[in-house]
Coordinates of N, CA and C in Angstrom, one line a residue:
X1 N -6.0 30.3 -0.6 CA -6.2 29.1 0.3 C -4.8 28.7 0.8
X2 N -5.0 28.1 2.0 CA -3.4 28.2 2.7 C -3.7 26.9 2.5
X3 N -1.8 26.6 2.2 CA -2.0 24.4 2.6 C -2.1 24.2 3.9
X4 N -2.4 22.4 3.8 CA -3.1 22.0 4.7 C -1.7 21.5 5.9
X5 N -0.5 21.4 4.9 CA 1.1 21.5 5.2 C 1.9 21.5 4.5
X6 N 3.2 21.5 4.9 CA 3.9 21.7 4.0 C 4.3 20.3 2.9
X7 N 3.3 19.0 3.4 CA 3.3 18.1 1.9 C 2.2 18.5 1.7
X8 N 1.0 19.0 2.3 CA -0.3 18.5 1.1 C -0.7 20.0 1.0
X9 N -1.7 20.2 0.1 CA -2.4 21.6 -0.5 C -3.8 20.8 0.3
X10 N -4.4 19.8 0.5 CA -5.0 19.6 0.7 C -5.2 18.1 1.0
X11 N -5.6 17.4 2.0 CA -5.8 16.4 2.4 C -6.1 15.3 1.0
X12 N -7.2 15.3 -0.3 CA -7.3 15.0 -1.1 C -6.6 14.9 -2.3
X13 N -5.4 15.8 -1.9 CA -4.6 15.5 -3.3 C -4.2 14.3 -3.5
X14 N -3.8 14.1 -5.1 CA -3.2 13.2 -5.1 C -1.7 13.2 -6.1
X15 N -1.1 13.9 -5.0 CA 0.4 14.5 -5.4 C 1.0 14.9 -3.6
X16 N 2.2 15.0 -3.3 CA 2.8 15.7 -2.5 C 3.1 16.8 -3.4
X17 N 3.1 18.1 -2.5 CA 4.2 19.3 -2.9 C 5.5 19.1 -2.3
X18 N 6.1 18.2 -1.7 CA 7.0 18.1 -1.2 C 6.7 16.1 -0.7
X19 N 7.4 15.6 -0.7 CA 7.2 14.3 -0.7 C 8.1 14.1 1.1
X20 N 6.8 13.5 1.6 CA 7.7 13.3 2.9 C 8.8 12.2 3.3
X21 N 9.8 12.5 4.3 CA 10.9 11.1 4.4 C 10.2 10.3 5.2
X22 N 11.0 9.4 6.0 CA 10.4 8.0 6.8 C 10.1 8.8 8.1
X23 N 10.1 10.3 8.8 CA 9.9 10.8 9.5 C 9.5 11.9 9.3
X24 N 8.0 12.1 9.9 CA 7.2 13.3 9.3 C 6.8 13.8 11.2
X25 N 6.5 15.2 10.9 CA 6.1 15.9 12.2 C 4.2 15.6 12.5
X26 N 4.0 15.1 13.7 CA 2.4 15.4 14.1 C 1.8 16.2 13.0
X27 N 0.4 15.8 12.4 CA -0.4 16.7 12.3 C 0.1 17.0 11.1
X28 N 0.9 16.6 10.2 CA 1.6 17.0 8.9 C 1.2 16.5 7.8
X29 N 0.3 15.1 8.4 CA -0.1 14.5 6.9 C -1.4 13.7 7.6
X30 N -3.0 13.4 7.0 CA -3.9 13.5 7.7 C -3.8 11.5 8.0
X31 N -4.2 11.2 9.0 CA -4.0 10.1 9.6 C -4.7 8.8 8.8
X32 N -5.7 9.0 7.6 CA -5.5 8.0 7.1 C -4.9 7.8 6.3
X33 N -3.6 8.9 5.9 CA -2.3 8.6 5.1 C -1.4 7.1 6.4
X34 N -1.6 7.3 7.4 CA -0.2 6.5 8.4 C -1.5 5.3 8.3
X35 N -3.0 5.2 8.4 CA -3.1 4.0 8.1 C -3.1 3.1 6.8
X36 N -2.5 3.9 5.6 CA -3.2 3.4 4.6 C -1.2 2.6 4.2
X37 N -0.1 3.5 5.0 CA 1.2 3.3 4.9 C 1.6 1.8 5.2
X38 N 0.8 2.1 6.8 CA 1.2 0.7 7.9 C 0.4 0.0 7.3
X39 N -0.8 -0.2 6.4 CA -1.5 -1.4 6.1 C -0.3 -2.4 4.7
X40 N 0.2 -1.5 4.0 CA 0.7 -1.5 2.6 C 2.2 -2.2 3.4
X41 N 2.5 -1.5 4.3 CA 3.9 -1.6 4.8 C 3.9 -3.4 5.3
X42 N 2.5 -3.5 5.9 CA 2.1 -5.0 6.5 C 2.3 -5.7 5.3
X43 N 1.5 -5.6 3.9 CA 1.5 -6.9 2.7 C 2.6 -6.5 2.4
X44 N 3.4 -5.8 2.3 CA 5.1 -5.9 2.2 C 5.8 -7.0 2.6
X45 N 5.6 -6.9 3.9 CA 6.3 -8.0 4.6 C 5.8 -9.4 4.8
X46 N 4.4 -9.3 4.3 CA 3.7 -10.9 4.1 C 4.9 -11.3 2.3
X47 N 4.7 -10.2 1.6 CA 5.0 -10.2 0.6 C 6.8 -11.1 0.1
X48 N 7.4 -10.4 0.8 CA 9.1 -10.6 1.4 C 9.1 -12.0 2.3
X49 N 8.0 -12.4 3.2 CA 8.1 -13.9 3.9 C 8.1 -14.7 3.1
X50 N 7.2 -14.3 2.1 CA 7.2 -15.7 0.9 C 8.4 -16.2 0.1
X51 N 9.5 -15.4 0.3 CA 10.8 -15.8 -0.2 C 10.9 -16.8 1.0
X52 N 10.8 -16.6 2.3 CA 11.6 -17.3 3.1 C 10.9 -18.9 3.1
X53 N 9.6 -19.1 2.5 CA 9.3 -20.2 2.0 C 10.1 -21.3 1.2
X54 N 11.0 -20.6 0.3 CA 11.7 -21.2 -0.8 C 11.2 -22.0 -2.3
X55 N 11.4 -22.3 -3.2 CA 11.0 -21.7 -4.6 C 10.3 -23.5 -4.7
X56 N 10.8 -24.2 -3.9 CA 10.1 -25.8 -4.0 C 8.6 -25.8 -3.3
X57 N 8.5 -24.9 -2.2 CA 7.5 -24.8 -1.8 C 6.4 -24.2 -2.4
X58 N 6.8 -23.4 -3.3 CA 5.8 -22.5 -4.0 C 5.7 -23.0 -5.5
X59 N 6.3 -23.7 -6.0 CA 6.5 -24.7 -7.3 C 5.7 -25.8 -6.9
X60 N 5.3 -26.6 -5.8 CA 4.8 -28.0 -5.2 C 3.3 -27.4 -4.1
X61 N 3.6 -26.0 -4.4 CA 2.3 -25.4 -3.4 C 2.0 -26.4 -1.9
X62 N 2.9 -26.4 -1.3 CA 2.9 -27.3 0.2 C 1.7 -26.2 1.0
X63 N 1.3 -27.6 1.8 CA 0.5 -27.0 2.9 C 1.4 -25.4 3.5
X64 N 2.1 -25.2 3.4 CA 2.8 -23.9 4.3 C 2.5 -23.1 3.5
X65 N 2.9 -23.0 2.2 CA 2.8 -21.8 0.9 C 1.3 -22.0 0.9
X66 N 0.6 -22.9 0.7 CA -1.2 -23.0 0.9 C -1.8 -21.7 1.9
X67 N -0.7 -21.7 2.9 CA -1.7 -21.4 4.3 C -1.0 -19.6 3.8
X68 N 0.3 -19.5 4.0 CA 0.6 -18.1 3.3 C 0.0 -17.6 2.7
X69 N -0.5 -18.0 1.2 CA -0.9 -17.2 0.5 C -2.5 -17.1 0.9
X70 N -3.2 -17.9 1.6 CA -4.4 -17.5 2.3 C -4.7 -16.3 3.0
X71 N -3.3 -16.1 3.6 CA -3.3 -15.1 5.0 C -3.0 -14.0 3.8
X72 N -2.2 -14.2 2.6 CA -2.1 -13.0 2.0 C -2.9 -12.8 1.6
X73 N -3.4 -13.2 0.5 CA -5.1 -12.9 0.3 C -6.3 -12.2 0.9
X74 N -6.2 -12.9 2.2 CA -7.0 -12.3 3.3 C -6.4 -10.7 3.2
X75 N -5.1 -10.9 3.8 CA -4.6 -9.2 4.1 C -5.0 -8.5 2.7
X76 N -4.5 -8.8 2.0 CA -4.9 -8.0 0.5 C -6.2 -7.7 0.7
X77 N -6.9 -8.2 0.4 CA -8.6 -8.0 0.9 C -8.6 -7.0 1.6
X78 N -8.3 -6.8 2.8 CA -8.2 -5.6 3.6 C -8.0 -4.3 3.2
X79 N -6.4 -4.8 2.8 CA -5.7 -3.4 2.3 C -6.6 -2.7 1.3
X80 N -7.5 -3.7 0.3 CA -8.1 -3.3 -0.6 C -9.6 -1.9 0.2
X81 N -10.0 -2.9 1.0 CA -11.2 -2.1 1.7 C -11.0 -1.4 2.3
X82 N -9.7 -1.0 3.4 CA -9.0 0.1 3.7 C -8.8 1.4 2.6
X83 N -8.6 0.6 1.7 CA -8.5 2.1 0.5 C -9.2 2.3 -0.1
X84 N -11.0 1.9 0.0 CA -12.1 1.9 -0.6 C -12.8 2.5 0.2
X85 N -12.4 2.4 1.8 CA -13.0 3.4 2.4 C -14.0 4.5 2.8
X86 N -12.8 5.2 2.0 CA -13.0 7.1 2.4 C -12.7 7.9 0.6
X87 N -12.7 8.9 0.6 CA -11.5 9.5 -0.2 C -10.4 9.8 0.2
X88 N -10.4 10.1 1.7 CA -9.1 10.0 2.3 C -8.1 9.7 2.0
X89 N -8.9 8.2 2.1 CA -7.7 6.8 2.3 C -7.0 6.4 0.6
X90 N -8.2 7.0 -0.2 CA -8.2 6.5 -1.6 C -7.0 7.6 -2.6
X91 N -7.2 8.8 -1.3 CA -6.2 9.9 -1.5 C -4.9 9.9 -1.3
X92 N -5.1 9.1 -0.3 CA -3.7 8.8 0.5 C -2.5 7.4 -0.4
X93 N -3.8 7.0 -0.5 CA -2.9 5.5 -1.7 C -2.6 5.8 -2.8
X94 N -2.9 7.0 -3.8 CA -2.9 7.5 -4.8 C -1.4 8.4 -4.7
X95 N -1.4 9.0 -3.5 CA -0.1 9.9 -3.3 C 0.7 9.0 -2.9
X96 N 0.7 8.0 -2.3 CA 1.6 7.1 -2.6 C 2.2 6.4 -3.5
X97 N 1.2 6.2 -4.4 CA 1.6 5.3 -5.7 C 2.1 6.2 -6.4
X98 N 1.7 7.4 -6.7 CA 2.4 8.5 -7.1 C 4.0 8.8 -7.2
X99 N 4.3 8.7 -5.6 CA 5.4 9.6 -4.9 C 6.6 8.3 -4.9
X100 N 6.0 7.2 -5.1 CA 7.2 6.0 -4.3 C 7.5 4.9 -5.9
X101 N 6.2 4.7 -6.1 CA 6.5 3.6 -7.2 C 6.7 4.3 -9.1
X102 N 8.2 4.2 -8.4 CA 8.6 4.5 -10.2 C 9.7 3.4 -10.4
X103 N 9.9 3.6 -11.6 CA 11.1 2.7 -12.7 C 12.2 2.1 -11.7
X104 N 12.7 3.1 -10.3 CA 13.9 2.7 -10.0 C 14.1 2.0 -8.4
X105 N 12.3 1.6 -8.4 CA 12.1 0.9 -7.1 C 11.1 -0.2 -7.5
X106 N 11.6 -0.7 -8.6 CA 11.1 -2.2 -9.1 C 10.3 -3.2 -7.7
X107 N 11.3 -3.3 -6.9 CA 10.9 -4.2 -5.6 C 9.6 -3.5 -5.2
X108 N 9.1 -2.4 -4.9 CA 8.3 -2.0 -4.9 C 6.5 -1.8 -5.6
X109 N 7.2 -2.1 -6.9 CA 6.1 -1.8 -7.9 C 5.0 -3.1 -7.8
X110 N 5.7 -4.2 -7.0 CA 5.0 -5.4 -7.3 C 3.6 -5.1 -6.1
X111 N 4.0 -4.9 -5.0 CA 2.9 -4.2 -4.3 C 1.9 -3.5 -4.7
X112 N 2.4 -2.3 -5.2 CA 1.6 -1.4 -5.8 C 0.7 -2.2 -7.0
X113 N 1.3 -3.5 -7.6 CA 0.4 -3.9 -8.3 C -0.3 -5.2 -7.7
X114 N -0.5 -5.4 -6.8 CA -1.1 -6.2 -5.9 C -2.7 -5.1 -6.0
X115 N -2.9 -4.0 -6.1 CA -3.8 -3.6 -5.6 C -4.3 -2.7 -6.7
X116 N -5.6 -3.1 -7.2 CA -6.1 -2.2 -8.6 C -6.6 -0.8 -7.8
X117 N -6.6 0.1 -8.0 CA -8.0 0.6 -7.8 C -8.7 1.7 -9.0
X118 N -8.9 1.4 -9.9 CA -9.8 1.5 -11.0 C -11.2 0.8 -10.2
X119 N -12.0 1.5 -10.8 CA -13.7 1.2 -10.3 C -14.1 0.1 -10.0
X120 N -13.2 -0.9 -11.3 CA -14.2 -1.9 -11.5 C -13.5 -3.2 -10.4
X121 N -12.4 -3.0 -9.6 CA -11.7 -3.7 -8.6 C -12.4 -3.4 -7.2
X122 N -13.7 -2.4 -7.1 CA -14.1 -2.3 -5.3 C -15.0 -3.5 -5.5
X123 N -15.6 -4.1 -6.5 CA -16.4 -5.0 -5.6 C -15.7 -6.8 -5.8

């Protein structure tokens, strides 16, 4: 069986054979890997705004921190049914959590734990 490229053996794995950089060639990795990236890549940056809140706001939960974490929530929600999907997508998040969130990207891991996906987290 030939791979599917030179990262995947197959669209469903849930490993790279080679772990891609921030620039990958067309056609190299199946497309709801780039949407399952840019959705994750989005609660990132919801995630990082909430610093720009500041620690009284989120200690006193002000109408502004109120309205943030709504829209986060919301987004979460998504990201979650985005990767409930397909297998694809559920493929695609797996080889990500796999490939990115270890011990030495702390900043990272907190995302990754934003989002179960064990069975009993689709509904």
């Amino acid at each position: 069986m030939s791979a599917f490229s030179k990262y995947l053996q197959s669209p469903l794995d849930d490993h790279y054979l080679v772990v891609p950089g921030d620039a990958v060639e067309e056609n190299t990795l199946p497309a709801e890997e780039f949407e399952v990236r840019r959705a994750l890549g989005e609660l990132k940056l919801m995630a990082i705004q909430s610093d720009d809140l500041g620690f009284t706001s989120k200690l006193f939960k002000t109408s502004q921190y109120m309205d943030w974490q709504k829209n986060f929530n919301t987004k979460k929600a998504e990201v979650k049914t985005l990767i409930f999907s397909s297998q694809l997508h559920r493929a695609a998040y797996h080889r990500l959590t796999n490939a990115y969130a270890t011990p030495g990207r702390d900043s990272d891991r907190t995302i990754w734990d934003f989002i179960k996906t064990d069975e009993g987290s689709e509904k």
